[in-house]
PDB file of C-alpha atoms in Angstrom:
ATOM      1  CA  ASP A   1     -17.612 -11.135  -9.165  1.00 81.00           C
ATOM      2  CA  ILE A   2     -19.014  -8.887  -6.445  1.00 76.00           C
ATOM      3  CA  LEU A   3     -21.830 -11.291  -5.510  1.00 83.00           C
ATOM      4  CA  SER A   4     -19.389 -14.216  -5.586  1.00 81.00           C
ATOM      5  CA  ARG A   5     -17.120 -12.488  -3.114  1.00 70.00           C
ATOM      6  CA  LEU A   6     -20.027 -11.596  -0.838  1.00 70.00           C
ATOM      7  CA  ALA A   7     -21.213 -15.228  -0.898  1.00 77.00           C
ATOM      8  CA  SER A   8     -17.749 -16.513   0.029  1.00 72.00           C
ATOM      9  CA  ILE A   9     -17.327 -14.364   3.165  1.00 68.00           C
ATOM     10  CA  SER A  10     -16.594 -16.468   6.243  1.00 66.00           C
ATOM     11  CA  LEU A  11     -15.068 -16.038   9.684  1.00 65.00           C
ATOM     12  CA  SER A  12     -12.059 -18.130   8.665  1.00 63.00           C
ATOM     13  CA  GLU A  13     -11.182 -15.528   6.009  1.00 59.00           C
ATOM     14  CA  GLY A  14     -11.171 -12.868   8.716  1.00 65.00           C
ATOM     15  CA  LYS A  15      -8.597 -14.634  10.873  1.00 75.00           C
ATOM     16  CA  SER A  16      -5.837 -12.142  10.043  1.00 80.00           C
ATOM     17  CA  ARG A  17      -8.213  -9.249  10.785  1.00 83.00           C
ATOM     18  CA  PHE A  18      -8.983 -10.648  14.230  1.00 87.00           C
ATOM     19  CA  LEU A  19      -5.267 -10.957  15.006  1.00 89.00           C
ATOM     20  CA  ILE A  20      -4.634  -7.371  13.897  1.00 90.00           C
ATOM     21  CA  TRP A  21      -7.564  -6.075  15.936  1.00 90.00           C
ATOM     22  CA  ASN A  22      -6.248  -7.879  19.013  1.00 91.00           C
ATOM     23  CA  MET A  23      -2.896  -6.152  18.541  1.00 92.00           C
ATOM     24  CA  GLY A  24      -4.698  -2.820  18.227  1.00 92.00           C
ATOM     25  CA  LEU A  25      -6.582  -3.513  21.454  1.00 93.00           C
ATOM     26  CA  LYS A  26      -3.298  -4.068  23.298  1.00 94.00           C
ATOM     27  CA  GLY A  27      -1.943  -0.792  21.962  1.00 93.00           C
ATOM     28  CA  PHE A  28      -5.110   1.052  22.963  1.00 94.00           C
ATOM     29  CA  LYS A  29      -4.893  -0.268  26.526  1.00 94.00           C
ATOM     30  CA  GLU A  30      -1.399   1.199  26.798  1.00 94.00           C
ATOM     31  CA  ARG A  31      -2.479   4.710  25.753  1.00 94.00           C
ATOM     32  CA  PRO A  32      -6.291   4.873  26.046  1.00 95.00           C
ATOM     33  CA  ILE A  33      -6.982   8.620  26.305  1.00 95.00           C
ATOM     34  CA  LEU A  34      -5.076  10.306  23.461  1.00 94.00           C
ATOM     35  CA  GLY A  35      -3.649   7.290  21.645  1.00 94.00           C
ATOM     36  CA  TRP A  36      -0.338   7.109  19.812  1.00 93.00           C
ATOM     37  CA  GLY A  37      -0.825   9.910  17.297  1.00 92.00           C
ATOM     38  CA  PRO A  38      -1.910   9.820  13.642  1.00 91.00           C
ATOM     39  CA  GLU A  39      -0.247   7.324  11.282  1.00 88.00           C
ATOM     40  CA  ASN A  40       1.360   5.376  14.136  1.00 91.00           C
ATOM     41  CA  TYR A  41      -0.408   2.026  13.851  1.00 91.00           C
ATOM     42  CA  ASN A  42       2.823   0.566  12.455  1.00 91.00           C
ATOM     43  CA  VAL A  43       4.374   1.063  15.902  1.00 92.00           C
ATOM     44  CA  ILE A  44       1.606  -1.018  17.495  1.00 93.00           C
ATOM     45  CA  PHE A  45       1.827  -3.611  14.721  1.00 92.00           C
ATOM     46  CA  SER A  46       5.528  -4.081  15.420  1.00 92.00           C
ATOM     47  CA  LYS A  47       5.406  -3.943  19.193  1.00 93.00           C
ATOM     48  CA  TYR A  48       2.576  -6.458  19.580  1.00 93.00           C
ATOM     49  CA  TYR A  49       3.224  -8.431  16.389  1.00 93.00           C
ATOM     50  CA  ASP A  50       1.574 -11.848  16.341  1.00 91.00           C
ATOM     51  CA  PRO A  51       3.891 -14.426  14.680  1.00 92.00           C
ATOM     52  CA  ARG A  52       0.857 -16.161  13.185  1.00 90.00           C
ATOM     53  CA  LEU A  53       0.716 -13.283  10.670  1.00 88.00           C
ATOM     54  CA  PHE A  54       3.915 -14.505   9.028  1.00 88.00           C
ATOM     55  CA  THR A  55       2.047 -15.631   5.887  1.00 85.00           C
ATOM     56  CA  GLN A  56       0.476 -12.172   5.475  1.00 85.00           C
ATOM     57  CA  GLU A  57       2.134  -9.036   4.113  1.00 84.00           C
ATOM     58  CA  PRO A  58       5.090  -8.113   6.355  1.00 86.00           C
ATOM     59  CA  TRP A  59       4.000  -4.633   7.478  1.00 88.00           C
ATOM     60  CA  PHE A  60       0.576  -3.138   8.270  1.00 87.00           C
ATOM     61  CA  ASP A  61       0.010   0.594   8.734  1.00 86.00           C
ATOM     62  CA  ARG A  62      -3.738   0.254   9.428  1.00 87.00           C
ATOM     63  CA  SER A  63      -5.774  -2.033  11.659  1.00 88.00           C
ATOM     64  CA  HIS A  64      -8.418  -2.424   8.908  1.00 87.00           C
ATOM     65  CA  ASN A  65     -11.039  -1.299  11.415  1.00 90.00           C
ATOM     66  CA  ILE A  66     -12.115   2.327  11.818  1.00 92.00           C
ATOM     67  CA  ILE A  67     -12.748   1.895  15.557  1.00 93.00           C
ATOM     68  CA  PHE A  68      -9.253   0.601  16.317  1.00 93.00           C
ATOM     69  CA  ASP A  69      -7.678   3.060  13.881  1.00 93.00           C
ATOM     70  CA  TRP A  70      -9.117   5.986  15.819  1.00 94.00           C
ATOM     71  CA  LEU A  71      -8.375   4.409  19.187  1.00 95.00           C
ATOM     72  CA  ILE A  72      -4.727   4.092  18.148  1.00 94.00           C
ATOM     73  CA  ASN A  73      -4.528   7.482  16.404  1.00 93.00           C
ATOM     74  CA  ALA A  74      -6.293   9.594  19.036  1.00 94.00           C
ATOM     75  CA  GLY A  75      -7.595   7.360  21.848  1.00 95.00           C
ATOM     76  CA  VAL A  76     -11.113   7.456  23.255  1.00 96.00           C
ATOM     77  CA  LEU A  77     -11.377  11.226  22.811  1.00 96.00           C
ATOM     78  CA  GLY A  78     -10.505  10.935  19.127  1.00 95.00           C
ATOM     79  CA  LEU A  79     -12.976   8.109  18.571  1.00 95.00           C
ATOM     80  CA  LEU A  80     -15.784  10.042  20.236  1.00 96.00           C
ATOM     81  CA  SER A  81     -14.949  13.089  18.102  1.00 96.00           C
ATOM     82  CA  TYR A  82     -15.076  10.956  14.959  1.00 94.00           C
ATOM     83  CA  LEU A  83     -18.405   9.362  15.894  1.00 95.00           C
ATOM     84  CA  SER A  84     -19.839  12.800  16.661  1.00 95.00           C
ATOM     85  CA  ILE A  85     -19.543  13.621  12.943  1.00 93.00           C
ATOM     86  CA  PHE A  86     -22.135  10.947  12.147  1.00 93.00           C
ATOM     87  CA  VAL A  87     -24.341  12.012  15.053  1.00 93.00           C
ATOM     88  CA  SER A  88     -24.246  15.694  14.060  1.00 93.00           C
ATOM     89  CA  ALA A  89     -24.857  15.036  10.372  1.00 92.00           C
ATOM     90  CA  SER A  90     -27.754  12.665  11.073  1.00 91.00           C
ATOM     91  CA  TYR A  91     -29.251  15.184  13.486  1.00 91.00           C
ATOM     92  CA  LEU A  92     -29.154  17.938  10.855  1.00 89.00           C
ATOM     93  CA  ILE A  93     -30.754  15.951   8.035  1.00 88.00           C
ATOM     94  CA  TRP A  94     -33.600  14.716  10.234  1.00 89.00           C
ATOM     95  CA  LYS A  95     -34.013  18.173  11.748  1.00 86.00           C
ATOM     96  CA  ASN A  96     -34.461  19.577   8.227  1.00 82.00           C
ATOM     97  CA  TYR A  97     -37.108  16.984   7.441  1.00 83.00           C
ATOM     98  CA  LEU A  98     -39.059  17.516  10.681  1.00 84.00           C
ATOM     99  CA  SER A  99     -38.870  21.296  10.241  1.00 80.00           C
ATOM    100  CA  ASN A 100     -40.330  21.066   6.732  1.00 77.00           C
ATOM    101  CA  LYS A 101     -42.983  18.645   7.936  1.00 80.00           C
ATOM    102  CA  GLU A 102     -44.136  21.020  10.673  1.00 78.00           C
ATOM    103  CA  LYS A 103     -44.405  23.868   8.161  1.00 76.00           C
ATOM    104  CA  ASN A 104     -46.225  21.649   5.620  1.00 77.00           C
ATOM    105  CA  LEU A 105     -43.773  22.644   2.899  1.00 72.00           C
ATOM    106  CA  PRO A 106     -44.214  21.020  -0.540  1.00 73.00           C
ATOM    107  CA  ASP A 107     -40.731  19.397  -0.525  1.00 72.00           C
ATOM    108  CA  THR A 108     -41.349  17.452   2.712  1.00 77.00           C
ATOM    109  CA  SER A 109     -41.446  14.080   0.964  1.00 80.00           C
ATOM    110  CA  GLN A 110     -38.206  14.894  -0.816  1.00 82.00           C
ATOM    111  CA  GLN A 111     -36.567  15.806   2.486  1.00 81.00           C
ATOM    112  CA  LEU A 112     -37.681  12.453   3.898  1.00 86.00           C
ATOM    113  CA  GLN A 113     -36.082  10.642   0.982  1.00 87.00           C
ATOM    114  CA  VAL A 114     -32.855  12.605   1.492  1.00 85.00           C
ATOM    115  CA  ALA A 115     -32.832  11.844   5.221  1.00 88.00           C
ATOM    116  CA  VAL A 116     -33.375   8.118   4.662  1.00 91.00           C
ATOM    117  CA  LEU A 117     -30.820   7.985   1.832  1.00 91.00           C
ATOM    118  CA  PHE A 118     -28.042   9.684   3.777  1.00 91.00           C
ATOM    119  CA  SER A 119     -28.801   7.724   6.940  1.00 92.00           C
ATOM    120  CA  VAL A 120     -28.402   4.480   4.998  1.00 92.00           C
ATOM    121  CA  LEU A 121     -25.230   5.805   3.342  1.00 91.00           C
ATOM    122  CA  PHE A 122     -23.711   6.613   6.724  1.00 92.00           C
ATOM    123  CA  LEU A 123     -24.645   3.189   8.071  1.00 92.00           C
ATOM    124  CA  VAL A 124     -23.190   1.310   5.083  1.00 91.00           C
ATOM    125  CA  TYR A 125     -20.065   3.483   5.074  1.00 92.00           C
ATOM    126  CA  PHE A 126     -19.481   2.863   8.778  1.00 91.00           C
ATOM    127  CA  ILE A 127     -20.044  -0.910   8.492  1.00 90.00           C
ATOM    128  CA  GLN A 128     -17.618  -1.281   5.590  1.00 87.00           C
ATOM    129  CA  ASN A 129     -15.011   0.686   7.573  1.00 90.00           C
ATOM    130  CA  LEU A 130     -15.146  -1.986  10.268  1.00 88.00           C
ATOM    131  CA  PHE A 131     -13.196  -4.254   7.873  1.00 85.00           C
ATOM    132  CA  VAL A 132     -11.285  -1.898   5.566  1.00 82.00           C
ATOM    133  CA  PHE A 133      -9.808   1.586   5.701  1.00 81.00           C
ATOM    134  CA  ASP A 134     -10.710   4.752   3.799  1.00 82.00           C
ATOM    135  CA  GLN A 135      -9.635   5.234   0.200  1.00 82.00           C
ATOM    136  CA  LEU A 136      -9.278   8.718  -1.247  1.00 85.00           C
ATOM    137  CA  ALA A 137     -12.284   8.468  -3.600  1.00 86.00           C
ATOM    138  CA  VAL A 138     -14.594   7.281  -0.808  1.00 87.00           C
ATOM    139  CA  TYR A 139     -13.213   9.829   1.641  1.00 87.00           C
ATOM    140  CA  LEU A 140     -13.867  12.713  -0.770  1.00 91.00           C
ATOM    141  CA  SER A 141     -17.415  11.463  -1.331  1.00 90.00           C
ATOM    142  CA  PHE A 142     -17.970  11.298   2.419  1.00 92.00           C
ATOM    143  CA  PHE A 143     -16.919  14.918   2.911  1.00 92.00           C
ATOM    144  CA  ALA A 144     -18.965  15.977  -0.110  1.00 93.00           C
ATOM    145  CA  VAL A 145     -22.045  14.521   1.579  1.00 91.00           C
ATOM    146  CA  LEU A 146     -21.168  16.325   4.829  1.00 92.00           C
ATOM    147  CA  ALA A 147     -20.739  19.580   2.909  1.00 92.00           C
ATOM    148  CA  TYR A 148     -24.146  19.152   1.265  1.00 89.00           C
ATOM    149  CA  ILE A 149     -25.828  18.528   4.623  1.00 88.00           C
ATOM    150  CA  GLN A 150     -24.094  21.528   6.170  1.00 86.00           C
ATOM    151  CA  SER A 151     -25.054  23.855   3.319  1.00 84.00           C
ATOM    152  CA  SER A 152     -28.673  22.676   3.196  1.00 80.00           C
ATOM    153  CA  THR A 153     -29.551  23.657   6.767  1.00 77.00           C
ATOM    154  CA  PRO A 154     -31.805  26.749   6.984  1.00 69.00           C
ATOM    155  CA  ARG A 155     -29.668  28.452   9.614  1.00 65.00           C
ATOM    156  CA  ASP A 156     -26.557  28.193   7.444  1.00 54.00           C
ATOM    157  CA  LYS A 157     -28.458  29.749   4.540  1.00 54.00           C
ATOM    158  CA  GLU A 158     -29.370  32.703   6.740  1.00 57.00           C
ATOM    159  CA  ILE A 159     -25.784  33.104   7.947  1.00 59.00           C
ATOM    160  CA  ALA A 160     -24.482  32.930   4.371  1.00 57.00           C
ATOM    161  CA  ALA A 161     -26.962  35.619   3.312  1.00 59.00           C
ATOM    162  CA  GLY A 162     -25.824  37.830   6.200  1.00 58.00           C
ATOM    163  CA  ARG A 163     -22.171  37.381   5.287  1.00 59.00           C
ATOM    164  CA  GLU A 164     -22.922  38.289   1.682  1.00 57.00           C
ATOM    165  CA  LYS A 165     -24.435  41.597   2.832  1.00 58.00           C
ATOM    166  CA  ASP A 166     -21.495  42.319   5.165  1.00 56.00           C
ATOM    167  CA  SER A 167     -18.830  41.659   2.525  1.00 54.00           C
ATOM    168  CA  SER A 168     -19.596  44.812   0.523  1.00 60.00           C
ATOM    169  CA  ASP A 169     -16.099  46.333   0.859  1.00 72.00           C
ATOM    170  CA  PRO A 170     -14.373  45.532  -2.487  1.00 80.00           C
ATOM    171  CA  VAL A 171     -10.860  46.211  -1.145  1.00 82.00           C
ATOM    172  CA  LEU A 172     -11.281  43.784   1.742  1.00 85.00           C
ATOM    173  CA  LYS A 173     -12.810  41.262  -0.642  1.00 85.00           C
ATOM    174  CA  TRP A 174      -9.827  41.320  -3.031  1.00 87.00           C
ATOM    175  CA  ILE A 175      -7.314  41.230  -0.171  1.00 90.00           C
ATOM    176  CA  THR A 176      -9.036  38.136   1.151  1.00 89.00           C
ATOM    177  CA  ILE A 177      -9.115  36.513  -2.290  1.00 91.00           C
ATOM    178  CA  GLY A 178      -5.438  37.340  -2.881  1.00 92.00           C
ATOM    179  CA  GLY A 179      -4.342  35.976   0.506  1.00 93.00           C
ATOM    180  CA  ALA A 180      -6.367  32.809   0.046  1.00 94.00           C
ATOM    181  CA  SER A 181      -4.900  32.332  -3.443  1.00 95.00           C
ATOM    182  CA  LEU A 182      -1.330  32.593  -2.132  1.00 95.00           C
ATOM    183  CA  VAL A 183      -2.057  30.071   0.606  1.00 95.00           C
ATOM    184  CA  LEU A 184      -3.670  27.756  -1.947  1.00 95.00           C
ATOM    185  CA  ILE A 185      -0.698  27.971  -4.345  1.00 96.00           C
ATOM    186  CA  PHE A 186       1.785  27.258  -1.547  1.00 95.00           C
ATOM    187  CA  THR A 187      -0.317  24.350  -0.260  1.00 94.00           C
ATOM    188  CA  VAL A 188      -0.777  22.787  -3.694  1.00 95.00           C
ATOM    189  CA  TYR A 189       2.952  23.020  -4.418  1.00 94.00           C
ATOM    190  CA  THR A 190       3.942  21.555  -1.046  1.00 92.00           C
ATOM    191  CA  ILE A 191       1.352  18.788  -0.814  1.00 91.00           C
ATOM    192  CA  ASN A 192       0.820  17.920  -4.489  1.00 92.00           C
ATOM    193  CA  VAL A 193       3.538  19.174  -6.826  1.00 94.00           C
ATOM    194  CA  LYS A 194       6.643  18.335  -4.763  1.00 94.00           C
ATOM    195  CA  PRO A 195       5.525  14.762  -3.929  1.00 93.00           C
ATOM    196  CA  MET A 196       4.555  14.248  -7.581  1.00 95.00           C
ATOM    197  CA  LYS A 197       8.025  15.362  -8.748  1.00 95.00           C
ATOM    198  CA  ALA A 198       9.634  13.098  -6.132  1.00 94.00           C
ATOM    199  CA  ASN A 199       7.510  10.158  -7.281  1.00 94.00           C
ATOM    200  CA  LEU A 200       8.462  10.729 -10.909  1.00 95.00           C
ATOM    201  CA  SER A 201      12.156  10.831  -9.985  1.00 94.00           C
ATOM    202  CA  LEU A 202      11.758   7.639  -7.966  1.00 94.00           C
ATOM    203  CA  LEU A 203       9.977   5.861 -10.824  1.00 94.00           C
ATOM    204  CA  HIS A 204      12.716   6.967 -13.222  1.00 93.00           C
ATOM    205  CA  ALA A 205      15.359   5.595 -10.847  1.00 93.00           C
ATOM    206  CA  LEU A 206      13.550   2.251 -10.623  1.00 92.00           C
ATOM    207  CA  GLU A 207      13.560   2.008 -14.422  1.00 91.00           C
ATOM    208  CA  LEU A 208      17.366   2.381 -14.582  1.00 88.00           C
ATOM    209  CA  ARG A 209      18.469  -1.090 -13.483  1.00 76.00           C
ATOM    210  CA  SER A 210      21.301  -1.997 -15.861  1.00 77.00           C
ATOM    211  CA  VAL A 211      24.902  -1.627 -14.652  1.00 73.00           C
ATOM    212  CA  ASP A 212      25.800   1.167 -17.081  1.00 79.00           C
ATOM    213  CA  GLN A 213      22.778   3.200 -15.912  1.00 88.00           C
ATOM    214  CA  LEU A 214      23.452   2.997 -12.173  1.00 90.00           C
ATOM    215  CA  PRO A 215      24.974   6.516 -11.935  1.00 91.00           C
ATOM    216  CA  GLU A 216      21.852   7.975 -13.582  1.00 93.00           C
ATOM    217  CA  ALA A 217      19.695   5.985 -11.181  1.00 93.00           C
ATOM    218  CA  PHE A 218      21.690   7.359  -8.249  1.00 94.00           C
ATOM    219  CA  GLU A 219      21.122  10.913  -9.502  1.00 94.00           C
ATOM    220  CA  SER A 220      17.375  10.267  -9.769  1.00 95.00           C
ATOM    221  CA  TYR A 221      17.290   8.928  -6.205  1.00 94.00           C
ATOM    222  CA  SER A 222      19.218  12.002  -5.051  1.00 94.00           C
ATOM    223  CA  GLN A 223      16.745  14.310  -6.798  1.00 94.00           C
ATOM    224  CA  ALA A 224      13.788  12.549  -5.162  1.00 94.00           C
ATOM    225  CA  LEU A 225      15.402  12.730  -1.724  1.00 94.00           C
ATOM    226  CA  GLY A 226      16.416  16.346  -2.228  1.00 93.00           C
ATOM    227  CA  LEU A 227      12.790  17.405  -2.565  1.00 92.00           C
ATOM    228  CA  ASN A 228      12.279  16.303   1.073  1.00 91.00           C
ATOM    229  CA  THR A 229       8.605  15.375   0.754  1.00 90.00           C
ATOM    230  CA  LEU A 230       6.191  13.320   2.829  1.00 85.00           C
ATOM    231  CA  GLY A 231       7.222  10.241   0.806  1.00 87.00           C
ATOM    232  CA  ASN A 232      10.862  10.317   1.888  1.00 91.00           C
ATOM    233  CA  ALA A 233      10.569   7.147   3.994  1.00 91.00           C
ATOM    234  CA  GLU A 234       9.446   5.102   0.984  1.00 92.00           C
ATOM    235  CA  ILE A 235      12.142   6.654  -1.235  1.00 94.00           C
ATOM    236  CA  ARG A 236      14.811   5.767   1.334  1.00 94.00           C
ATOM    237  CA  GLU A 237      13.614   2.166   1.518  1.00 94.00           C
ATOM    238  CA  GLN A 238      13.838   1.858  -2.262  1.00 94.00           C
ATOM    239  CA  PHE A 239      17.252   3.530  -2.136  1.00 95.00           C
ATOM    240  CA  ALA A 240      18.364   1.002   0.493  1.00 95.00           C
ATOM    241  CA  GLN A 241      17.466  -1.895  -1.803  1.00 93.00           C
ATOM    242  CA  PHE A 242      19.274  -0.129  -4.644  1.00 94.00           C
ATOM    243  CA  THR A 243      22.348   0.268  -2.443  1.00 94.00           C
ATOM    244  CA  ILE A 244      22.388  -3.404  -1.477  1.00 93.00           C
ATOM    245  CA  ALA A 245      22.293  -4.352  -5.166  1.00 92.00           C
ATOM    246  CA  VAL A 246      25.046  -1.847  -6.073  1.00 92.00           C
ATOM    247  CA  VAL A 247      27.403  -2.972  -3.291  1.00 92.00           C
ATOM    248  CA  ALA A 248      26.888  -6.616  -4.284  1.00 90.00           C
ATOM    249  CA  ALA A 249      27.560  -5.986  -8.007  1.00 88.00           C
ATOM    250  CA  ASP A 250      31.031  -7.032  -9.229  1.00 85.00           C
ATOM    251  CA  GLN A 251      30.965  -4.796 -12.311  1.00 87.00           C
ATOM    252  CA  VAL A 252      30.663  -1.544 -10.297  1.00 86.00           C
ATOM    253  CA  ASP A 253      33.819   0.313  -9.235  1.00 89.00           C
ATOM    254  CA  ASP A 254      34.546   0.687  -5.517  1.00 90.00           C
ATOM    255  CA  GLU A 255      34.473   4.477  -5.527  1.00 92.00           C
ATOM    256  CA  PHE A 256      30.865   4.542  -6.762  1.00 92.00           C
ATOM    257  CA  LYS A 257      29.919   1.809  -4.281  1.00 93.00           C
ATOM    258  CA  GLN A 258      31.277   3.838  -1.381  1.00 94.00           C
ATOM    259  CA  LYS A 259      29.499   6.973  -2.602  1.00 94.00           C
ATOM    260  CA  VAL A 260      26.133   5.203  -2.775  1.00 94.00           C
ATOM    261  CA  PHE A 261      26.707   3.327   0.483  1.00 95.00           C
ATOM    262  CA  LYS A 262      27.591   6.478   2.426  1.00 95.00           C
ATOM    263  CA  ARG A 263      24.536   8.354   1.130  1.00 95.00           C
ATOM    264  CA  ALA A 264      22.232   5.407   1.932  1.00 95.00           C
ATOM    265  CA  VAL A 265      23.442   5.155   5.531  1.00 95.00           C
ATOM    266  CA  GLU A 266      22.955   8.908   6.024  1.00 95.00           C
ATOM    267  CA  GLU A 267      19.457   8.898   4.551  1.00 95.00           C
ATOM    268  CA  ILE A 268      18.142   5.807   6.346  1.00 95.00           C
ATOM    269  CA  GLN A 269      19.569   7.103   9.626  1.00 95.00           C
ATOM    270  CA  LYS A 270      17.313  10.148   9.170  1.00 94.00           C
ATOM    271  CA  THR A 271      14.269   7.849   8.997  1.00 94.00           C
ATOM    272  CA  VAL A 272      15.471   6.022  12.120  1.00 95.00           C
ATOM    273  CA  ASP A 273      15.859   9.316  13.986  1.00 95.00           C
ATOM    274  CA  ALA A 274      12.415  10.491  12.878  1.00 92.00           C
ATOM    275  CA  ASN A 275      10.725   7.184  13.803  1.00 91.00           C
ATOM    276  CA  PRO A 276      12.531   5.852  16.888  1.00 93.00           C
ATOM    277  CA  LEU A 277       9.689   3.443  17.797  1.00 92.00           C
ATOM    278  CA  ASP A 278       9.390   1.877  14.333  1.00 93.00           C
ATOM    279  CA  PRO A 279      11.668  -1.174  13.790  1.00 94.00           C
ATOM    280  CA  ARG A 280      11.327  -1.110  10.012  1.00 94.00           C
ATOM    281  CA  PRO A 281      13.935   1.627   9.256  1.00 94.00           C
ATOM    282  CA  TYR A 282      16.314  -0.071  11.727  1.00 96.00           C
ATOM    283  CA  LEU A 283      15.901  -3.242   9.701  1.00 95.00           C
ATOM    284  CA  PHE A 284      16.767  -1.511   6.418  1.00 95.00           C
ATOM    285  CA  LEU A 285      19.725   0.278   7.981  1.00 96.00           C
ATOM    286  CA  GLY A 286      21.019  -2.998   9.411  1.00 95.00           C
ATOM    287  CA  ALA A 287      20.707  -4.694   6.015  1.00 94.00           C
ATOM    288  CA  VAL A 288      22.660  -1.895   4.281  1.00 95.00           C
ATOM    289  CA  LEU A 289      25.394  -1.884   6.950  1.00 95.00           C
ATOM    290  CA  SER A 290      25.678  -5.655   6.692  1.00 94.00           C
ATOM    291  CA  GLN A 291      26.033  -5.508   2.907  1.00 93.00           C
ATOM    292  CA  GLY A 292      28.752  -2.897   3.347  1.00 92.00           C
ATOM    293  CA  GLY A 293      30.709  -5.151   5.674  1.00 92.00           C
ATOM    294  CA  ARG A 294      30.099  -3.140   8.848  1.00 94.00           C
ATOM    295  CA  PHE A 295      28.809  -6.175  10.726  1.00 95.00           C
ATOM    296  CA  ASP A 296      29.197  -4.946  14.312  1.00 94.00           C
ATOM    297  CA  GLU A 297      27.203  -1.797  13.604  1.00 95.00           C
ATOM    298  CA  ALA A 298      24.602  -3.839  11.751  1.00 95.00           C
ATOM    299  CA  LEU A 299      24.195  -6.153  14.741  1.00 96.00           C
ATOM    300  CA  GLU A 300      23.696  -3.230  17.115  1.00 96.00           C
ATOM    301  CA  ILE A 301      21.057  -1.668  14.882  1.00 96.00           C
ATOM    302  CA  LEU A 302      19.241  -4.970  14.345  1.00 96.00           C
ATOM    303  CA  LYS A 303      19.227  -5.680  18.076  1.00 96.00           C
ATOM    304  CA  GLU A 304      17.521  -2.318  18.605  1.00 96.00           C
ATOM    305  CA  SER A 305      14.991  -3.348  15.972  1.00 95.00           C
ATOM    306  CA  ARG A 306      14.414  -6.629  17.806  1.00 95.00           C
ATOM    307  CA  GLU A 307      13.734  -4.774  21.061  1.00 95.00           C
ATOM    308  CA  LEU A 308      10.999  -2.784  19.307  1.00 95.00           C
ATOM    309  CA  SER A 309       9.480  -5.909  17.723  1.00 94.00           C
ATOM    310  CA  PRO A 310      10.610  -8.992  19.692  1.00 95.00           C
ATOM    311  CA  THR A 311       8.371 -11.455  17.805  1.00 94.00           C
ATOM    312  CA  LYS A 312       9.020 -10.340  14.215  1.00 94.00           C
ATOM    313  CA  GLN A 313      10.625 -13.274  12.349  1.00 94.00           C
ATOM    314  CA  GLN A 314      12.130 -11.111   9.612  1.00 93.00           C
ATOM    315  CA  ILE A 315      14.408  -9.382  12.130  1.00 94.00           C
ATOM    316  CA  TYR A 316      15.778 -12.724  13.352  1.00 95.00           C
ATOM    317  CA  PHE A 317      16.451 -13.802   9.763  1.00 95.00           C
ATOM    318  CA  GLU A 318      18.471 -10.622   9.188  1.00 94.00           C
ATOM    319  CA  LEU A 319      20.374 -11.104  12.451  1.00 95.00           C
ATOM    320  CA  ALA A 320      21.204 -14.683  11.485  1.00 95.00           C
ATOM    321  CA  ASP A 321      22.414 -13.496   8.069  1.00 94.00           C
ATOM    322  CA  VAL A 322      24.785 -10.974   9.685  1.00 94.00           C
ATOM    323  CA  TYR A 323      26.201 -13.597  12.073  1.00 94.00           C
ATOM    324  CA  ILE A 324      26.820 -15.951   9.137  1.00 93.00           C
ATOM    325  CA  LYS A 325      28.570 -13.228   7.102  1.00 90.00           C
ATOM    326  CA  LYS A 326      30.667 -12.208  10.103  1.00 85.00           C
ATOM    327  CA  GLN A 327      32.207 -15.672  10.546  1.00 80.00           C
TER     328      GLN A 327
END
């Protein structure tokens, strides 16, 4: 399967990539020095959206090219900083080899193999990132390699030995360990445990789809949102779709509909306020308001979304739907 895919690569298959890269180039030209900030490619994707991407997935949050990703995230300065990682790491591994060679150490041939191996790894890793974006497993491996290179340099070994001699005070040692442990526990809970609990609540809510289970689903959505994690935007989008289905259901009583509708509007408005340049939350808010019969408000929100992404077809479809319902 792998060889078959490699043999089928062609420029025509990369058409969507070329369109996305062109959009990234336009965004870079607007803010070339420091870029748009991390995780903001979706703003560029919406602002410079090419209608020819209509057959692709509706929203991209990466340019699928490490160069354009860094140009958008942090501009030229960020890209140069990123590239300096490869330069520094390559310098260290070849410096180690040349140092061993000058001293005629017995492991010189091994150091040469390590230098060649890691140089090739960096090259392959960089080339593949010109067409895809980092996955967690690959990213961890990349930093593991960097850590190995850093720890294998002679100077770092000397510094580590010096630190070991200086850290003879047992009280200071245990204070440091205790403080680091507290920071680690807090970080793990905030970054890992809370999002995991929110995800589990969201998955439970998605499983409760029958009419008689809608109140339980609403409680699960509320629990996920109450944790206030980094995944709140996704939870709110799923909650918006849930709300649209609840409001449209004939078997659900009006009091419950209003309760869900009110909470959905409040939550999605938070995403809009936090991401004023992203048309996507505007689109979800407009769809919920439209389903709730608040057509004038929906039109205003959707028009704001259209200003942020004037060539996005999906926004025009939603606007047309509101005008039809309003008649």
